[in-house]
Coordinates of C-alpha atoms in Angstrom, one line a residue:
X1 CA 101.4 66.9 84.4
X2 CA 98.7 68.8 85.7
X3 CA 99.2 72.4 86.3
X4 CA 99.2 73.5 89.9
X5 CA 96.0 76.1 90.5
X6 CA 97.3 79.5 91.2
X7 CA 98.2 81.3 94.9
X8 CA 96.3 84.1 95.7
X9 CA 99.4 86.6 97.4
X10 CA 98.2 90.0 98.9
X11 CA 101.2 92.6 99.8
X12 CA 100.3 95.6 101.0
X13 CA 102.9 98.9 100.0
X14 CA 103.3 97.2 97.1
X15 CA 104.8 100.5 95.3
X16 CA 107.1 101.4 98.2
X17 CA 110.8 100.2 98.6
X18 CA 110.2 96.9 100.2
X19 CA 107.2 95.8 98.0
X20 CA 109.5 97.1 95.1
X21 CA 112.0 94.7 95.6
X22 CA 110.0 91.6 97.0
X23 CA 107.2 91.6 93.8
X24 CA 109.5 90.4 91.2
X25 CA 111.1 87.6 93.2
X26 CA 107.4 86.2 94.4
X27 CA 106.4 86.4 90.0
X28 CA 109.7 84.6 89.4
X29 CA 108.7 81.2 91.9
X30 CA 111.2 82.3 94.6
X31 CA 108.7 82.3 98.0
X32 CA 106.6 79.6 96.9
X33 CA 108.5 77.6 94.2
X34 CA 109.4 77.5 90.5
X35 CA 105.9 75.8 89.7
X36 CA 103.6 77.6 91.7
X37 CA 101.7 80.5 89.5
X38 CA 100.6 83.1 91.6
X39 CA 98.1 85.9 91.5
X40 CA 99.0 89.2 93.1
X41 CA 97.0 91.2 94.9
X42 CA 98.3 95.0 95.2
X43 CA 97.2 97.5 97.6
X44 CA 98.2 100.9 98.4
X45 CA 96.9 104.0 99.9
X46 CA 94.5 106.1 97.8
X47 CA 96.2 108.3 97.2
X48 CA 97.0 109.6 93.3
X49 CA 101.1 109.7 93.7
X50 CA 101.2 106.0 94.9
X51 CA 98.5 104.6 93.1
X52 CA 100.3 106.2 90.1
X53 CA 103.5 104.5 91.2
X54 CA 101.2 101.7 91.6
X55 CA 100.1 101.4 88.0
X56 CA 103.8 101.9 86.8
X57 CA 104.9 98.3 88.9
X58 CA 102.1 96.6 87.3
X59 CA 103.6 97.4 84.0
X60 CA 107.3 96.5 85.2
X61 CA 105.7 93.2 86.0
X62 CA 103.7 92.5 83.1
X63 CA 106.8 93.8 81.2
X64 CA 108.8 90.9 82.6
X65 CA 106.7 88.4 81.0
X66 CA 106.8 85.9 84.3
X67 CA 105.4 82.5 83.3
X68 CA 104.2 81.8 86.9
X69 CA 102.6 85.1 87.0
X70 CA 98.7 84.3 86.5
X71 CA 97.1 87.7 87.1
X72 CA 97.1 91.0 88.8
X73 CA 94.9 92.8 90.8
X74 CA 96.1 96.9 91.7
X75 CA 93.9 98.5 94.3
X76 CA 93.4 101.0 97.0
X77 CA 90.6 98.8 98.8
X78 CA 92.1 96.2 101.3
X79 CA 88.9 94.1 100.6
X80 CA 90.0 93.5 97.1
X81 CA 93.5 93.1 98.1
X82 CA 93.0 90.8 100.5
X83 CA 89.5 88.5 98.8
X84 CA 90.5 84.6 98.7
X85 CA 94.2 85.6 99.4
X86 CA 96.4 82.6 100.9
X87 CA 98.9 84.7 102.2
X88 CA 98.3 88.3 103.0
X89 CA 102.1 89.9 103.1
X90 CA 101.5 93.7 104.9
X91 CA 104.6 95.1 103.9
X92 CA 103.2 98.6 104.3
X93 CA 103.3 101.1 107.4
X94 CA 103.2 104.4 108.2
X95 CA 107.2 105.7 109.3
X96 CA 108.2 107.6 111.6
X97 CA 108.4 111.1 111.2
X98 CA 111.0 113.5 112.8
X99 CA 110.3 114.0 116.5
X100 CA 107.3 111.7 116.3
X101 CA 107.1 110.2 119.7
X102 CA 107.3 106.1 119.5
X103 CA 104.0 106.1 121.0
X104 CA 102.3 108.2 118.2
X105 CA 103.8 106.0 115.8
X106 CA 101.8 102.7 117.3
X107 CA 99.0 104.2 117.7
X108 CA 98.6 105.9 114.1
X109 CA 100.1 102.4 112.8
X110 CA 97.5 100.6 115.2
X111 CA 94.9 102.2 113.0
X112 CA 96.0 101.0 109.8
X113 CA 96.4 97.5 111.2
X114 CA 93.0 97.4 112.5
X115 CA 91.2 97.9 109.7
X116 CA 93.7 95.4 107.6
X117 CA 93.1 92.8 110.3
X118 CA 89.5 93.1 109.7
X119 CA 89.4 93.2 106.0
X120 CA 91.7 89.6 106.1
X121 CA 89.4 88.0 108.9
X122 CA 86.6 89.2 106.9
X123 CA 87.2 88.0 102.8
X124 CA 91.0 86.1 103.0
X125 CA 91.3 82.6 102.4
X126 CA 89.9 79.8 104.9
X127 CA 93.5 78.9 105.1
X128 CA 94.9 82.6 104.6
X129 CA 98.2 83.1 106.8
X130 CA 99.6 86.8 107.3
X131 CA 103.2 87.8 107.5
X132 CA 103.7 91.3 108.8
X133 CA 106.6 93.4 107.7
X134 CA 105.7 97.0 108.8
X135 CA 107.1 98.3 111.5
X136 CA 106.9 98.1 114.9
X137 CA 105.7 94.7 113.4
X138 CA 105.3 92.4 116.6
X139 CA 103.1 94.6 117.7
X140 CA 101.1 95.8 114.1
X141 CA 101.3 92.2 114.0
X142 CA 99.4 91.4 117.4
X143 CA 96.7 94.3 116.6
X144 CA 96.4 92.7 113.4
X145 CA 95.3 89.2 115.2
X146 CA 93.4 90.8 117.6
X147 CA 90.6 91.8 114.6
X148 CA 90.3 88.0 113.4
X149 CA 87.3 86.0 114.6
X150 CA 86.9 83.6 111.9
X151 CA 90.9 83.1 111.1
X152 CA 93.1 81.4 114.3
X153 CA 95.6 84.0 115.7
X154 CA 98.8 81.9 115.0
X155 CA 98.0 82.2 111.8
X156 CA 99.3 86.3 112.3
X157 CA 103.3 85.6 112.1
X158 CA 105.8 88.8 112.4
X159 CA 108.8 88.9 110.3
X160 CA 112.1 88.9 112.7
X161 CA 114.1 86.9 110.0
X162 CA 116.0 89.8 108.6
X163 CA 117.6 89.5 111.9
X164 CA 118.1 86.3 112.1
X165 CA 119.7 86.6 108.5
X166 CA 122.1 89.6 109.5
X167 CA 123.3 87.7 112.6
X168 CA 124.0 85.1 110.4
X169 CA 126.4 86.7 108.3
X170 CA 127.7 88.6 111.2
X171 CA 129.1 85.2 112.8
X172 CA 130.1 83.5 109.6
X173 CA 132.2 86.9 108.9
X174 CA 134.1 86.6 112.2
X175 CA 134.4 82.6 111.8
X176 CA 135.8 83.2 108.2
X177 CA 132.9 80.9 107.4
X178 CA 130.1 80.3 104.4
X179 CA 127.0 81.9 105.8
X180 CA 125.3 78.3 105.5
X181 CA 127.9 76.9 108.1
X182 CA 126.4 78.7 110.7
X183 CA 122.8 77.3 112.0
X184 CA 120.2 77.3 115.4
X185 CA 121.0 81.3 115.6
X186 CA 117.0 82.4 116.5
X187 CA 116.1 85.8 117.3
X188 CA 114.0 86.3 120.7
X189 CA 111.3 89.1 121.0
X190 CA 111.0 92.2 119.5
X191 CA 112.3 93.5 116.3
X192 CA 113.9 96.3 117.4
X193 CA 117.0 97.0 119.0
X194 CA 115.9 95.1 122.3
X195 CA 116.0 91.6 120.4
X196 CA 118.3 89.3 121.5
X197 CA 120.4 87.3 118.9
X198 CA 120.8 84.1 120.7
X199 CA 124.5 82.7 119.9
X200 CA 124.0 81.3 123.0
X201 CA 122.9 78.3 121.4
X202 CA 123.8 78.7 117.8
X203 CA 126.5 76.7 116.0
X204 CA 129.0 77.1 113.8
X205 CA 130.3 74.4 111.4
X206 CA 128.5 72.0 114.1
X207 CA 129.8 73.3 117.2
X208 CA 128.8 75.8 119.8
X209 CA 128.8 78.6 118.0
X210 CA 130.5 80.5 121.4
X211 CA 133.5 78.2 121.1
X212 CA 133.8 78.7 117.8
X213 CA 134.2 82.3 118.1
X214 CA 136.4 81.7 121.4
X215 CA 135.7 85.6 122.8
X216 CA 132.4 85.6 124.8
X217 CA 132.9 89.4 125.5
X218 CA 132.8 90.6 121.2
X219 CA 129.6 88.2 121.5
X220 CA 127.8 90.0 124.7
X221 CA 129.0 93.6 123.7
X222 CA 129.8 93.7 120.3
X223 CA 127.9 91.1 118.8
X224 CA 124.4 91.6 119.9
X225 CA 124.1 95.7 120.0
X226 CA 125.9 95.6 116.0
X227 CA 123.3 93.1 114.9
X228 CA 120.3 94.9 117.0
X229 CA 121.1 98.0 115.4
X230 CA 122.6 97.1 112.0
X231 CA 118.6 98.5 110.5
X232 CA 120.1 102.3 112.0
X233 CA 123.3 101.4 110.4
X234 CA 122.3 101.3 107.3
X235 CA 119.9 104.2 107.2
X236 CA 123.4 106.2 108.6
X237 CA 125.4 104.7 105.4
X238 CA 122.4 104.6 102.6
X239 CA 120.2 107.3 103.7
X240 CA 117.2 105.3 103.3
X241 CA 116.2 101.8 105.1
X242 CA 116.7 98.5 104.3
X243 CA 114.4 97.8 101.4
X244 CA 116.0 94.9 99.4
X245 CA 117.5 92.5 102.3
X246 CA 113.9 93.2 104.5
X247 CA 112.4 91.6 101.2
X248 CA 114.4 89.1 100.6
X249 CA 114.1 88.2 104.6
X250 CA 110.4 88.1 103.7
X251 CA 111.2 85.5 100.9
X252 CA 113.1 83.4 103.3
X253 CA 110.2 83.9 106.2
X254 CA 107.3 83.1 103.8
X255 CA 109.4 80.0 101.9
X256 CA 110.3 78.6 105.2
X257 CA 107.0 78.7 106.7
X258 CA 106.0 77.1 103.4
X259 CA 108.5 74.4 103.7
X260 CA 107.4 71.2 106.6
X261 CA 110.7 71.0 108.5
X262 CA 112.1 74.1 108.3
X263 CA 113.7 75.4 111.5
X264 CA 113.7 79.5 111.8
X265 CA 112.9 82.4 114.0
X266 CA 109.7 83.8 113.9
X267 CA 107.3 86.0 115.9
X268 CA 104.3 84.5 116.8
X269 CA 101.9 84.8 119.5
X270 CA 103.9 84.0 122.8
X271 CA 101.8 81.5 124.7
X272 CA 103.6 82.6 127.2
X273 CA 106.7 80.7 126.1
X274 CA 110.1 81.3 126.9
X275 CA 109.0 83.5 129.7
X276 CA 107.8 86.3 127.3
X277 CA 103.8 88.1 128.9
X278 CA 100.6 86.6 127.2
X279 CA 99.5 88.0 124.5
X280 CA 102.5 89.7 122.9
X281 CA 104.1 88.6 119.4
X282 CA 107.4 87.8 120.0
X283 CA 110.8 86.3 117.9
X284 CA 111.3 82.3 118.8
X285 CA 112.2 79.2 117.1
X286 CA 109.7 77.5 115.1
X287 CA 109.7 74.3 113.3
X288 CA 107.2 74.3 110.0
X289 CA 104.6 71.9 109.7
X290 CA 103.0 70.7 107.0
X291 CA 99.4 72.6 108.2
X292 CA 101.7 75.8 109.9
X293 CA 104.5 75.4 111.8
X294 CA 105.3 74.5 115.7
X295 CA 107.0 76.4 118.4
X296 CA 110.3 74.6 119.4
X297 CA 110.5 74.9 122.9
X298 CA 113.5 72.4 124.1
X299 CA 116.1 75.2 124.1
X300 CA 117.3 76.0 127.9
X301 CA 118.4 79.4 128.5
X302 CA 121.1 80.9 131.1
X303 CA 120.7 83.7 133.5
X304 CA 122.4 86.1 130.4
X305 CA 119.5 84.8 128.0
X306 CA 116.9 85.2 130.1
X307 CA 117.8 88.6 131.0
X308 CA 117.7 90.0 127.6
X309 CA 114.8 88.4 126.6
X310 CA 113.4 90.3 130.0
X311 CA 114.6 93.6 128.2
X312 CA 113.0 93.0 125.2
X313 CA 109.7 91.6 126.7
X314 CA 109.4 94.8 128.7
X315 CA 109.3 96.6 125.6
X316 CA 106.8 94.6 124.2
X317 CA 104.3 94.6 126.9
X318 CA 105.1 98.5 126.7
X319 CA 103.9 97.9 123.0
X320 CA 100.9 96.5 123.8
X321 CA 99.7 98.6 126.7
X322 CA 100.0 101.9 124.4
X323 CA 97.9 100.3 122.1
X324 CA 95.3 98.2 124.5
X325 CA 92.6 100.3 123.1
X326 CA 92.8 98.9 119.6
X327 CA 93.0 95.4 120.5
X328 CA 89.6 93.3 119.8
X329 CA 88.7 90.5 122.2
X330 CA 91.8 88.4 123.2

């Protein structure tokens, strides 16, 4: 049997937390299967302590002897990271400080994202498709876009399924149910406390996931604030964010995308769909194809739906207007 030619995979961050714990699952075949060899492409800042740190996960990896691992590449210059690349995984952001203003922290992110966008559009793959990861990632992930002239904007994908994954296991906890009972449960918008969870047309076990659950109030006030906030939640409990389930959501986003058939929240560009503003990256339910994936947009929403996805719009477009500086022709 001939042996499949290898996948070029950049991640930016690759020493921090989340590229920590995602590097060893994509050497071991998880994201893109158990006979796809991969090459990985590492950047991070150049600076000497993570370029140091840097150097030390090269070694973990090569120490782990992965059969599907093909090569390595560790570098501080995205146009390295990111030459021939198939899928460009920016993992890497700059956090938010104490008493840094929201706005600061999108604009000194929009910066980093620019020049990213630029390097991919300018040496990636002719195929190359981006998942962002940093945060705020819809819209790092729409700046992103905004840079590419040669690469299609829906090509740029933002990762909300780490959502999607924790109100998962939220429902199947209060169903007393295996997590893979429940399905169709697609995040809307931003990630960020604004997204909306929609259980409005999830299921559980097959049926409406609401009758299921038999207590529409838990859903509308308990429900949807726990799983929009769960990412505090765990900073409150670990003193440090969610590092190993945001990388295995990023397993799950980049496998699924990978997978023709595949049904899952993503954030793409909007299109304008599901009454979400032009322009904006925002959570929906997408279908994969065999070429990318397709935007399902059959599900009909109620007047509670459409008003959060209203909230969490509004936030978006606020997003993207304290950035509209950065953006490149739309």
């Amino acid at each position: 049997m001939a042996t499949k030619q290898p996948i070029r995979v950049a991640v930016t961050g690759a020493a921090g937390n989340i590229g920590y714990a995602v590097l060893f699952r994509i050497a071991s075949g998880e994201m893109l299967g158990p006979d796809q060899p991969v090459i990985l492409q590492l950047l991070e800042i150049p600076a000497e302590g993570p370029q140091k740190a840097l150097k030390g996960v090269g070694m973990e990896l090569e120490d782990c002897a992965f059969p599907l691992l093909a090569d390595m590449v560790l570098t501080d210059d995205p146009k390295i990271a990111f030459r021939d690349a198939a899928w460009c995984l920016l993992v890497g952001s700059k956090p938010r400080g104490p008493g840094m203003e929201r706005a600061d922290l999108l604009k000194d992110n929009g910066k980093i994202f620019v020049a990213q966008g630029q390097a991919i559009d300018e040496v990636a793959a002719d195929n190359a498709r981006i998942a962002v990861v940093g945060n705020p990632c819809n819209t790092n992930c729409m700046i992103a876009a905004s840079q590419a002239k040669r690469l299609p904007k829906d090509r740029f994908t933002a990762m909300v399924r780490l959502d999607q994954n924790r109100g998962q296991a939220l429902l199947a906890r209060k169903a007393r149910v295996p997590v893979e009972e429940v399905s169709e449960l697609f995040i809307y918008g931003n990630h960020s406390p604004t997204m909306f969870a929609d259980f409005t047309h999830a299921r559980i076990g097959g049926k409406p996931a609401a009758e299921v659950i038999g207590d529409r109030a838990w859903l509308e006030s308990e429900y949807l604030p726990t799983v929009g906030k769960r990412g505090a939640a765990v900073i409150e409990a670990r003193g440090q964010s969610s590092a190993a389930s945001a990388a295995n959501a990023l397993i799950d986003h980049v496998r699924d995308l990978a997978t023709p058939g595949r049904l899952h929240a993503v954030a793409v560009n909007s299109h304008g769909r599901y009454g979400f503003a032009e322009g904006i990256w925002a959570g929906m339910p997408v279908r994969s194809t065999a070429d990318g994936y397709e935007v399902v947009t059959s599900y009909q929403m109620d007047d509670f739906a459409k008003s959060k996805i209203k909230i969490t719009n509004d936030e978006l477009v606020s997003e993207r207007d304290t950035v509209k500086e950065m953006l490149g022709a739309q």
